[in-house]
PDB file of C-alpha atoms and ligand atoms in Angstrom:
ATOM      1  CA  UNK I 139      10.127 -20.046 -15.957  1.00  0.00           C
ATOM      2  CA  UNK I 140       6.451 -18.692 -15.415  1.00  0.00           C
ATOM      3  CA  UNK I 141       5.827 -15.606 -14.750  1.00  0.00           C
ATOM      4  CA  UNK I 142       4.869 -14.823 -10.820  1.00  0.00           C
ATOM      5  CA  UNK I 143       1.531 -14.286 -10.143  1.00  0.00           C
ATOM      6  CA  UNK I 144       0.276 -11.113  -8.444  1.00  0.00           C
ATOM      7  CA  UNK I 145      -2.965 -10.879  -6.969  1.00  0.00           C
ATOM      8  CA  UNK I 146      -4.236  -7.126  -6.824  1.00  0.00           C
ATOM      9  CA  UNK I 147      -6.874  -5.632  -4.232  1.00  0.00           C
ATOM     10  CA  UNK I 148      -9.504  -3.682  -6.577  1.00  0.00           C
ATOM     11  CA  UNK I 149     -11.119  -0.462  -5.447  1.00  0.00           C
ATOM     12  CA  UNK I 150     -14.955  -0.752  -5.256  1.00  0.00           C
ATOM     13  CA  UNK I 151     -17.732   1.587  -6.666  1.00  0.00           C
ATOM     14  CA  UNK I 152     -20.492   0.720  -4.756  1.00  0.00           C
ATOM     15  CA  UNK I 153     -23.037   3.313  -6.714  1.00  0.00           C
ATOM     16  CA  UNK I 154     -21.887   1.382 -10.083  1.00  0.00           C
ATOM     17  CA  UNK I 155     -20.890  -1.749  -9.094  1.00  0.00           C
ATOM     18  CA  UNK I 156     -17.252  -1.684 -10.538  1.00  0.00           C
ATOM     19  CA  UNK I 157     -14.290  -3.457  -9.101  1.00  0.00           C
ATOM     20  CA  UNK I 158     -11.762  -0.810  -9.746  1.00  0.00           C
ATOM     21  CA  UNK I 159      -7.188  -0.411 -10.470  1.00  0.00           C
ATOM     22  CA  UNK I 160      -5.559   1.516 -11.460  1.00  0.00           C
ATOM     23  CA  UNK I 161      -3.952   0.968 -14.936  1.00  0.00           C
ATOM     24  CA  UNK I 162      -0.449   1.850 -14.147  1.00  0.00           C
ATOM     25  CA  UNK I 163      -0.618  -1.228 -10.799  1.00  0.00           C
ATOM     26  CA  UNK I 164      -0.840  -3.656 -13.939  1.00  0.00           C
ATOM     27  CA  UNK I 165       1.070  -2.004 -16.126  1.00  0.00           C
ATOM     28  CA  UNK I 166       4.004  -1.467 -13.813  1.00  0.00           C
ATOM     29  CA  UNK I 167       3.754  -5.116 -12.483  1.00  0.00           C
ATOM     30  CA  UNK I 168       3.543  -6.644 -16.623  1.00  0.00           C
ATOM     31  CA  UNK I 169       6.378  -4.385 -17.362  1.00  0.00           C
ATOM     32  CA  UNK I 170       8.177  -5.988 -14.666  1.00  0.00           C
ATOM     33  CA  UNK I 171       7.549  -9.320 -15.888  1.00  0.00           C
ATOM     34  CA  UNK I 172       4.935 -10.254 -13.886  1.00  0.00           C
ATOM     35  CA  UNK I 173       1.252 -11.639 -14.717  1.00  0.00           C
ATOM     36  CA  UNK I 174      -1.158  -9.483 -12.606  1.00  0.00           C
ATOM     37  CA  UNK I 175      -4.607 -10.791 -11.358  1.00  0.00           C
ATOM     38  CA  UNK I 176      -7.450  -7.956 -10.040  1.00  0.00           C
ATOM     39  CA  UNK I 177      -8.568 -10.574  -6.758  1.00  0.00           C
ATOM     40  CA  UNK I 178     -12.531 -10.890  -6.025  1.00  0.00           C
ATOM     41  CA  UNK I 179     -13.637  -8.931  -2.678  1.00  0.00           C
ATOM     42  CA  UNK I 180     -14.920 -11.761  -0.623  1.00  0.00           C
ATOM     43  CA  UNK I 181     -14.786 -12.140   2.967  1.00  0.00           C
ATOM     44  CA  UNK I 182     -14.954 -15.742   2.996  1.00  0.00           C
ATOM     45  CA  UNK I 183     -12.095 -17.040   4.968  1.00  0.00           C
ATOM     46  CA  UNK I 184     -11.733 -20.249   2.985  1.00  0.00           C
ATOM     47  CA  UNK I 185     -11.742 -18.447  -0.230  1.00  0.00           C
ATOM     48  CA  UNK I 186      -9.211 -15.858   1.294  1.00  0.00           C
ATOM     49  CA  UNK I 187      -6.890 -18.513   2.554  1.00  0.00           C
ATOM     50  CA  UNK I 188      -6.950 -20.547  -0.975  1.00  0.00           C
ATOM     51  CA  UNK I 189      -5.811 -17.150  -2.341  1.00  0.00           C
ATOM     52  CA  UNK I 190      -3.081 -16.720  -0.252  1.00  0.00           C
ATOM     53  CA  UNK I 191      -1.810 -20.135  -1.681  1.00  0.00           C
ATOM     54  CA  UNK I 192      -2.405 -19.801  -5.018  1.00  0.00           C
ATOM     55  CA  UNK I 193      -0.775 -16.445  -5.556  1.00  0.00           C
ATOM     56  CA  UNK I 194       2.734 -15.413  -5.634  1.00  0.00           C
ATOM     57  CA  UNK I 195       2.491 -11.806  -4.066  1.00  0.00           C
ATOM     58  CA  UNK I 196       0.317  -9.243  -3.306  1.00  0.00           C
ATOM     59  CA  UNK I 197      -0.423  -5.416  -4.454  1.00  0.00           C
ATOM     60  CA  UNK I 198      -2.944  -3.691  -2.084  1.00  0.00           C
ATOM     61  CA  UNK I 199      -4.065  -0.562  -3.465  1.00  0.00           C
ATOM     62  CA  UNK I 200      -4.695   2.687  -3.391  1.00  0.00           C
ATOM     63  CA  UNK I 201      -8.524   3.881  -2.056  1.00  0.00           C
ATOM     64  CA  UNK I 202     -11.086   5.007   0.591  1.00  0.00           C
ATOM     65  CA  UNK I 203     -10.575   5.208   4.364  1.00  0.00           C
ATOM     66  CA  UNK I 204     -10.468   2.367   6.694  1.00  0.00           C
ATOM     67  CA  UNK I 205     -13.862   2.109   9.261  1.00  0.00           C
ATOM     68  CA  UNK I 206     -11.883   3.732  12.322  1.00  0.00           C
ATOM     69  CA  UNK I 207     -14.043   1.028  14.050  1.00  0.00           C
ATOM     70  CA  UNK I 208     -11.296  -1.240  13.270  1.00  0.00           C
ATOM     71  CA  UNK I 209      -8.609   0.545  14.805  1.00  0.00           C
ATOM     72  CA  UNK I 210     -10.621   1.045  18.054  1.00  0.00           C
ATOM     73  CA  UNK I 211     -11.919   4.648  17.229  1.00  0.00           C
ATOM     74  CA  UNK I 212     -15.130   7.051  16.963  1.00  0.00           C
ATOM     75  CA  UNK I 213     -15.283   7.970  13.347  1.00  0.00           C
ATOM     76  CA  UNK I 214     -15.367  11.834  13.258  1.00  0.00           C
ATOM     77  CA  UNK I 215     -16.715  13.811  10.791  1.00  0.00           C
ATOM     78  CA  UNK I 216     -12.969  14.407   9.167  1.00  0.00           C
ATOM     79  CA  UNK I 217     -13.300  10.778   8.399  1.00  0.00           C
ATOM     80  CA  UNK I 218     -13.796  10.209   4.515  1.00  0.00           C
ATOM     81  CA  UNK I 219     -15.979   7.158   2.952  1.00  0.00           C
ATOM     82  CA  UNK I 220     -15.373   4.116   4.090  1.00  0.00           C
ATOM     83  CA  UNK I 221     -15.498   0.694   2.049  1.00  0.00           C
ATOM     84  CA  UNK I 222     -16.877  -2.011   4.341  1.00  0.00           C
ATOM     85  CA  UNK I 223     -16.291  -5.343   1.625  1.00  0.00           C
ATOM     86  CA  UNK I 224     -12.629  -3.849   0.768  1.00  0.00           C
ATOM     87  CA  UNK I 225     -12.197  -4.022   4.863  1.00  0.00           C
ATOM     88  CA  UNK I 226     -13.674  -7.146   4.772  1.00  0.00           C
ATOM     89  CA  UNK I 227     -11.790  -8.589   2.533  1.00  0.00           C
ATOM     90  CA  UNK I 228      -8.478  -7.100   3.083  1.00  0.00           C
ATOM     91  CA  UNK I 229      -7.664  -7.051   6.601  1.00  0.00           C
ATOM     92  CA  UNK I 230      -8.259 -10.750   6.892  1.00  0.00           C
ATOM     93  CA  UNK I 231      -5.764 -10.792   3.721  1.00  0.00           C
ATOM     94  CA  UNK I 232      -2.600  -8.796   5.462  1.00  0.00           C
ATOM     95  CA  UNK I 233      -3.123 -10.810   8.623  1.00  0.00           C
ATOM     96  CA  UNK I 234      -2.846 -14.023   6.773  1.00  0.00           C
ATOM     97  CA  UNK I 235       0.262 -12.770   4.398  1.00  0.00           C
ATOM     98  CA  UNK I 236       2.013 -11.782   7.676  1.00  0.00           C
ATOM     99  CA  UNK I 237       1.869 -14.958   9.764  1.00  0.00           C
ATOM    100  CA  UNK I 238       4.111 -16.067   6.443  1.00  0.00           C
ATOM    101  CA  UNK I 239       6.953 -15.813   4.958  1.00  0.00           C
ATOM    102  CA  UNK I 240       6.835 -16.485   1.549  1.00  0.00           C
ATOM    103  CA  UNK I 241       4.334 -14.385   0.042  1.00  0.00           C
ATOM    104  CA  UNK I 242       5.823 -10.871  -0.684  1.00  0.00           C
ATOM    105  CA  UNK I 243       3.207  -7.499  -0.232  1.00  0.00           C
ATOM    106  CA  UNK I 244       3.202  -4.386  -2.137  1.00  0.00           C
ATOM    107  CA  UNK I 245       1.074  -2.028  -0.430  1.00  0.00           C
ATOM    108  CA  UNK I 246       0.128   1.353  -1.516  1.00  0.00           C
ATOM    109  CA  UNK I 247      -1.620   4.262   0.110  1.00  0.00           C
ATOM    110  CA  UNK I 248      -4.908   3.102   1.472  1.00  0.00           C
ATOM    111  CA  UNK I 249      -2.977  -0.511   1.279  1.00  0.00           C
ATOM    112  CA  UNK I 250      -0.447   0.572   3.754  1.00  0.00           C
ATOM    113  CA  UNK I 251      -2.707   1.972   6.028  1.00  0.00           C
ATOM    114  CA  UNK I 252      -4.460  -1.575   5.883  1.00  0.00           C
ATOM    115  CA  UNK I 253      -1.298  -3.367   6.747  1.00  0.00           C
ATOM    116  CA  UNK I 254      -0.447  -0.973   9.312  1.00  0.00           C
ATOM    117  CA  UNK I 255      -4.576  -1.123  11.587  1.00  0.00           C
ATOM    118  CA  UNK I 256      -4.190  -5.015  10.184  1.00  0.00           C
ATOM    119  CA  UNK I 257      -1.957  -5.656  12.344  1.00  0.00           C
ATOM    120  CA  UNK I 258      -2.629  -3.150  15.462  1.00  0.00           C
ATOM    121  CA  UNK I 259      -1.906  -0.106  14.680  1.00  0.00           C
ATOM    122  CA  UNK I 260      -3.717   3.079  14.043  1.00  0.00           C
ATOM    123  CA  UNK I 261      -4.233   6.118  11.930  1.00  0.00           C
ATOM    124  CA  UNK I 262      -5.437  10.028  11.971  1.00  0.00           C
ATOM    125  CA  UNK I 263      -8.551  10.213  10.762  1.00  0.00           C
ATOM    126  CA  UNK I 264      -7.493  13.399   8.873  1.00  0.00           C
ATOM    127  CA  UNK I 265      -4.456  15.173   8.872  1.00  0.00           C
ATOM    128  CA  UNK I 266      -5.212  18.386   8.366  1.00  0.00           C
ATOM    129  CA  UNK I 267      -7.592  17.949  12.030  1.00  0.00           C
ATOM    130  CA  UNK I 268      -5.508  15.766  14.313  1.00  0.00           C
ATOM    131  CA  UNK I 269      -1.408  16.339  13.329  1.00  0.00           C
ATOM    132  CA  UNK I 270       0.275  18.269  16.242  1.00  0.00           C
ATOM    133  CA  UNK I 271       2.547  19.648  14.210  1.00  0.00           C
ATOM    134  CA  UNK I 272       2.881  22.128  10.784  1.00  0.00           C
ATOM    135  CA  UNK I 273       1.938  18.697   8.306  1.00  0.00           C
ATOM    136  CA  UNK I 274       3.161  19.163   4.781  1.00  0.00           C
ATOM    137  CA  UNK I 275       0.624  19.672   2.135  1.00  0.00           C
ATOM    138  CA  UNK I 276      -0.258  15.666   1.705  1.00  0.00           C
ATOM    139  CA  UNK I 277      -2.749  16.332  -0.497  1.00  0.00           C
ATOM    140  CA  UNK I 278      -0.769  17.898  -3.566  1.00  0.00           C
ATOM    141  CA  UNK I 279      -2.361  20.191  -5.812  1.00  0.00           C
ATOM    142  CA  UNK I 280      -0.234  19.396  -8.380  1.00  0.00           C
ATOM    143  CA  UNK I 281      -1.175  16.245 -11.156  1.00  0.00           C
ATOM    144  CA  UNK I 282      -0.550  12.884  -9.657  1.00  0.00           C
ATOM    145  CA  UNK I 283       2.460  12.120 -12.019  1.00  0.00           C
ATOM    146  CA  UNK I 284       4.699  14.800 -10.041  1.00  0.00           C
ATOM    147  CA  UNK I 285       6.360  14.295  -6.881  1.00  0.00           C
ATOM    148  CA  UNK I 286       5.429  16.845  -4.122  1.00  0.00           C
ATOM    149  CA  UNK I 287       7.265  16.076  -1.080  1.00  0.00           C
ATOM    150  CA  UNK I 288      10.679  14.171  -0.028  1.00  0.00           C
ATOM    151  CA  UNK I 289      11.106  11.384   1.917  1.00  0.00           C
ATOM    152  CA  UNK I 290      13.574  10.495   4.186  1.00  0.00           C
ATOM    153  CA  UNK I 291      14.451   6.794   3.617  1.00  0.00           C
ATOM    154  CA  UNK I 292      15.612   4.970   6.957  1.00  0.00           C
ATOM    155  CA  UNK I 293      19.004   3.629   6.445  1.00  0.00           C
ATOM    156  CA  UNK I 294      19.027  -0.643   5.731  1.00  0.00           C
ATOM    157  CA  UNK I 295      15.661  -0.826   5.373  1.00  0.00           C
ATOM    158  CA  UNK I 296      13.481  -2.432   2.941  1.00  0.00           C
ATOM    159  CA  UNK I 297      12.545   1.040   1.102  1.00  0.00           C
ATOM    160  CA  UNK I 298      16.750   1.421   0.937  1.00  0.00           C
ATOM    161  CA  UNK I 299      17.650  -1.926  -0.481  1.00  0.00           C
ATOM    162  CA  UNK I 300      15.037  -1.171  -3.131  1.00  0.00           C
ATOM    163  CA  UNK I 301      15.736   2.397  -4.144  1.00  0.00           C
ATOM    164  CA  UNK I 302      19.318   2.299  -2.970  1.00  0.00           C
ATOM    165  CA  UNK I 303      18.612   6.196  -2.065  1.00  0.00           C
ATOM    166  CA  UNK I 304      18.250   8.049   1.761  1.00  0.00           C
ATOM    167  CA  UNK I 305      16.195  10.797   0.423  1.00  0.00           C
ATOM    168  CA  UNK I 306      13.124  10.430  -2.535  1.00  0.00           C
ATOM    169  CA  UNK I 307      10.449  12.395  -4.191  1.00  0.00           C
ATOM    170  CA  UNK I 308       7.040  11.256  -4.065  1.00  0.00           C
ATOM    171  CA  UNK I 309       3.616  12.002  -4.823  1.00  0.00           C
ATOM    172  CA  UNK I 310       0.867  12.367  -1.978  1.00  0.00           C
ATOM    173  CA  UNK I 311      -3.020  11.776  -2.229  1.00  0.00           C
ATOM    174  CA  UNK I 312      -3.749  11.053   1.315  1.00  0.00           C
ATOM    175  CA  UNK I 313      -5.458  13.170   3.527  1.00  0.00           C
ATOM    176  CA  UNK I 314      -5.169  10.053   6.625  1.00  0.00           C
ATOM    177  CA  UNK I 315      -1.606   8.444   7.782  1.00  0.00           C
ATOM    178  CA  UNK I 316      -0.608   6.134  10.027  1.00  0.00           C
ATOM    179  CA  UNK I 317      -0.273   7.675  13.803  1.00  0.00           C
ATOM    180  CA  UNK I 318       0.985   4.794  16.032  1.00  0.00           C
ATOM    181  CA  UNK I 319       2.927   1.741  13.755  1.00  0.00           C
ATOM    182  CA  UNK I 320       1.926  -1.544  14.932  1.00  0.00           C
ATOM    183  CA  UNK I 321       4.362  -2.912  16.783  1.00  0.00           C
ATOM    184  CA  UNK I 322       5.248  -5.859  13.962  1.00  0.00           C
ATOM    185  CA  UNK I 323       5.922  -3.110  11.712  1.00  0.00           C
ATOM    186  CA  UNK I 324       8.998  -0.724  11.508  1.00  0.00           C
ATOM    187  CA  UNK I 325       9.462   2.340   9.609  1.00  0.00           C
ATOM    188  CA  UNK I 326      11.044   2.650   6.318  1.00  0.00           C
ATOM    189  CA  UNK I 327      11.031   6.144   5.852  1.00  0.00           C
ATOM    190  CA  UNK I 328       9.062   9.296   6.563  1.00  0.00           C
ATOM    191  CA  UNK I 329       8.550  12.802   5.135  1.00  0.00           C
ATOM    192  CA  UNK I 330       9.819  15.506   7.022  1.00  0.00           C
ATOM    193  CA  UNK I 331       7.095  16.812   9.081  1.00  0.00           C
ATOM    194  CA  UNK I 332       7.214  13.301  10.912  1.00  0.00           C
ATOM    195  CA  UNK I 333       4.370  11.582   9.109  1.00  0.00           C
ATOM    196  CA  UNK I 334       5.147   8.182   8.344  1.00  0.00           C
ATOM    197  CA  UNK I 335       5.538   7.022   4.382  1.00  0.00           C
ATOM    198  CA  UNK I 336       6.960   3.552   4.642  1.00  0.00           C
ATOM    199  CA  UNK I 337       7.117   1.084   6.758  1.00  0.00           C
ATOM    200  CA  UNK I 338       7.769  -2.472   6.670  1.00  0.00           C
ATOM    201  CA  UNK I 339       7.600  -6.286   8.302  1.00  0.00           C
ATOM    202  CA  UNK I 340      10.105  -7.498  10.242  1.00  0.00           C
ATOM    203  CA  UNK I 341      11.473 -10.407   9.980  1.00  0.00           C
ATOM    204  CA  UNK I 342       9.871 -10.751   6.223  1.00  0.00           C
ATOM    205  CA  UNK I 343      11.958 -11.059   3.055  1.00  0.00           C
ATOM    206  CA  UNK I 344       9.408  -8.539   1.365  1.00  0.00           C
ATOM    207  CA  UNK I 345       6.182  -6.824   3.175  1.00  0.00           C
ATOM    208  CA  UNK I 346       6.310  -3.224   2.094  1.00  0.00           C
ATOM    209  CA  UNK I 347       3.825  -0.620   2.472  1.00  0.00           C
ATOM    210  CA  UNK I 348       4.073   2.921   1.089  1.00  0.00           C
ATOM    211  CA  UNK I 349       1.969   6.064   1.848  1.00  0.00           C
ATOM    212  CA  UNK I 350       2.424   7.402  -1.791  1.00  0.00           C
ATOM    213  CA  UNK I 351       1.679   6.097  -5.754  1.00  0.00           C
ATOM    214  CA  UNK I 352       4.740   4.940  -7.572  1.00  0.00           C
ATOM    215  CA  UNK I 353       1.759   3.370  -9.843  1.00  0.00           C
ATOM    216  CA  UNK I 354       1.345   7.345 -10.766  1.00  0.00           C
ATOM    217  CA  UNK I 355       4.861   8.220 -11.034  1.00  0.00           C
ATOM    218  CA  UNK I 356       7.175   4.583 -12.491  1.00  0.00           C
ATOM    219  CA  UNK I 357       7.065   6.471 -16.417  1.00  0.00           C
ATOM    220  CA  UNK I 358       9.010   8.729 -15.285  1.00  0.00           C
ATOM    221  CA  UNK I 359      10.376   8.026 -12.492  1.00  0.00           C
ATOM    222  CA  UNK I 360      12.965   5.589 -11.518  1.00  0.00           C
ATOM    223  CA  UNK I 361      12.814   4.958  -7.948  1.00  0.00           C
ATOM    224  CA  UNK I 362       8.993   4.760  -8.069  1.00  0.00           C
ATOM    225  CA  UNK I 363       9.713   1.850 -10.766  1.00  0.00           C
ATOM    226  CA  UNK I 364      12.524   0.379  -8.263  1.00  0.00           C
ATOM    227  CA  UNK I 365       9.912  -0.253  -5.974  1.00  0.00           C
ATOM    228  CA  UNK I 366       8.213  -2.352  -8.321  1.00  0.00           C
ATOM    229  CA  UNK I 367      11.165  -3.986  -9.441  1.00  0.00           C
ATOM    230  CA  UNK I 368      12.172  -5.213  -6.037  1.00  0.00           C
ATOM    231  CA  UNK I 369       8.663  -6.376  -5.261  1.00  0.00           C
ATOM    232  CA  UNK I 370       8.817  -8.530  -8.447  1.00  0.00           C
ATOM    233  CA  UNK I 371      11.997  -9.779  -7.899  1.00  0.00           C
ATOM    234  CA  UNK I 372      11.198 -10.711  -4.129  1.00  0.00           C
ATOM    235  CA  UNK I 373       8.109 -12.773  -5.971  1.00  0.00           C
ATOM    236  CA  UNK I 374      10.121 -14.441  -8.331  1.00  0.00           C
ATOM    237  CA  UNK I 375      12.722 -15.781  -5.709  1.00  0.00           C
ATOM    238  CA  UNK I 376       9.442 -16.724  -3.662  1.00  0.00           C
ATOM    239  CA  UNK I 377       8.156 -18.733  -6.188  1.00  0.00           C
ATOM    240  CA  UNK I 378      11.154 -20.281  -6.711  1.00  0.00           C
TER     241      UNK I 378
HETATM  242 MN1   MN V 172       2.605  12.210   1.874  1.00  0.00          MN
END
């Protein structure tokens, strides 16, 4: 049997020029026993929808904000940099792997917060500026490897059936979240000062998105690899 194919959003260093993953995205996804591709940024709808076909599943990663333009709002100065081509390539991306069924989506951090304005919904800008409420420190202090705050997984969902556990540990490098869930979306899970984690598609066999890194955390930690193991699995029986 081949292996599935995953097609991975890059990170972009404009001042460089460097396409950009992180290593443990393809290590995870190998270790897994699938074949991981980094994807071109293009915003050429022909070329996005020919990748949609040829590809198996999806990893968006981890990054930059999202131009609040997108999600109907000012940006204000809390916003961080933005990444124009990664919008531009992306959104387009989760729209077209949601009107379908059979392409599974791994989204992390910056990649759930695509899925989520993708498909209507919005975010805070910053945290730390716009949460009503005493936020958790999302931005942990300690090195990315270590889990900083729990999560409290939503019973039956997606995030469940993979890591078969109603509370987790998990890192956090965000300093935006996603305030209202579009309304194709449902939650998966969320950390106890009522900022979303996880959330996913309904009605889809597999379109995850989480607010944290397992790609920082799956050496030593097993329900960070779960994820990744489910997401694989979901692509195999796709490609079936
Ligand atoms: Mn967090």
């Amino acid at each position: 049997m081949k292996k599935p194919l995953i097609g991975v959003t890059p990170g972009l260093n404009e001042e460089e020029s460097r396409l950009l993953v992180h290593r443990g995205t393809i290590d995870a996804l190998r270790r897994e026993g699938a074949l991981p591709v980094i994807l071109p940024l293009t915003d050429d709808e022909g070329e996005i929808a020919e990748i949609v076909d040829r590809f198996d599943g999806f990893v968006f990663t981890g990054g930059g904000d999202i131009d609040p333009e997108l999600y109907r709002q000012n940006q204000l100065a809390c916003c961080g940099a933005i990444s124009p081509q990664r919008d531009s390539f992306e959104l387009p991306l989760a729209r077209m792997l949601a009107a379908r069924r059979d392409k599974p989506v791994l989204a992390i951090c910056r990649g759930f917060q695509v899925l989520n304005v993708a498909l209507g919904g919005d975010l805070y800008q910053d945290i730390g500026t716009q949460y009503h409420g005493e936020a958790l420190a999302h931005r942990q202090h300690q090195p990315d490897c270590y889990a900083s705050h729990p999560v409290i997984v939503t019973m039956s969902s997606l995030l469940d059936q993979a890591v078969h556990t109603q509370k987790l540990w998990v890192n956090s490098l965000h300093h935006q979240a996603v305030k209202r869930l579009a309304p194709a979306l449902e939650s998966c899970g969320a950390a106890p000062d009522g900022i979303i984690e996880a959330a996913s598609l309904t009605g889809h066999p597999f379109f995850l998105g989480v607010q944290w890194h397992p790609e920082r955390m799956w050496q030593r930690d097993d329900t960070a690899r779960a994820i990744f193991t489910a997401f694989v699995e979901a692509c195999e029986e796709a490609a079936r």
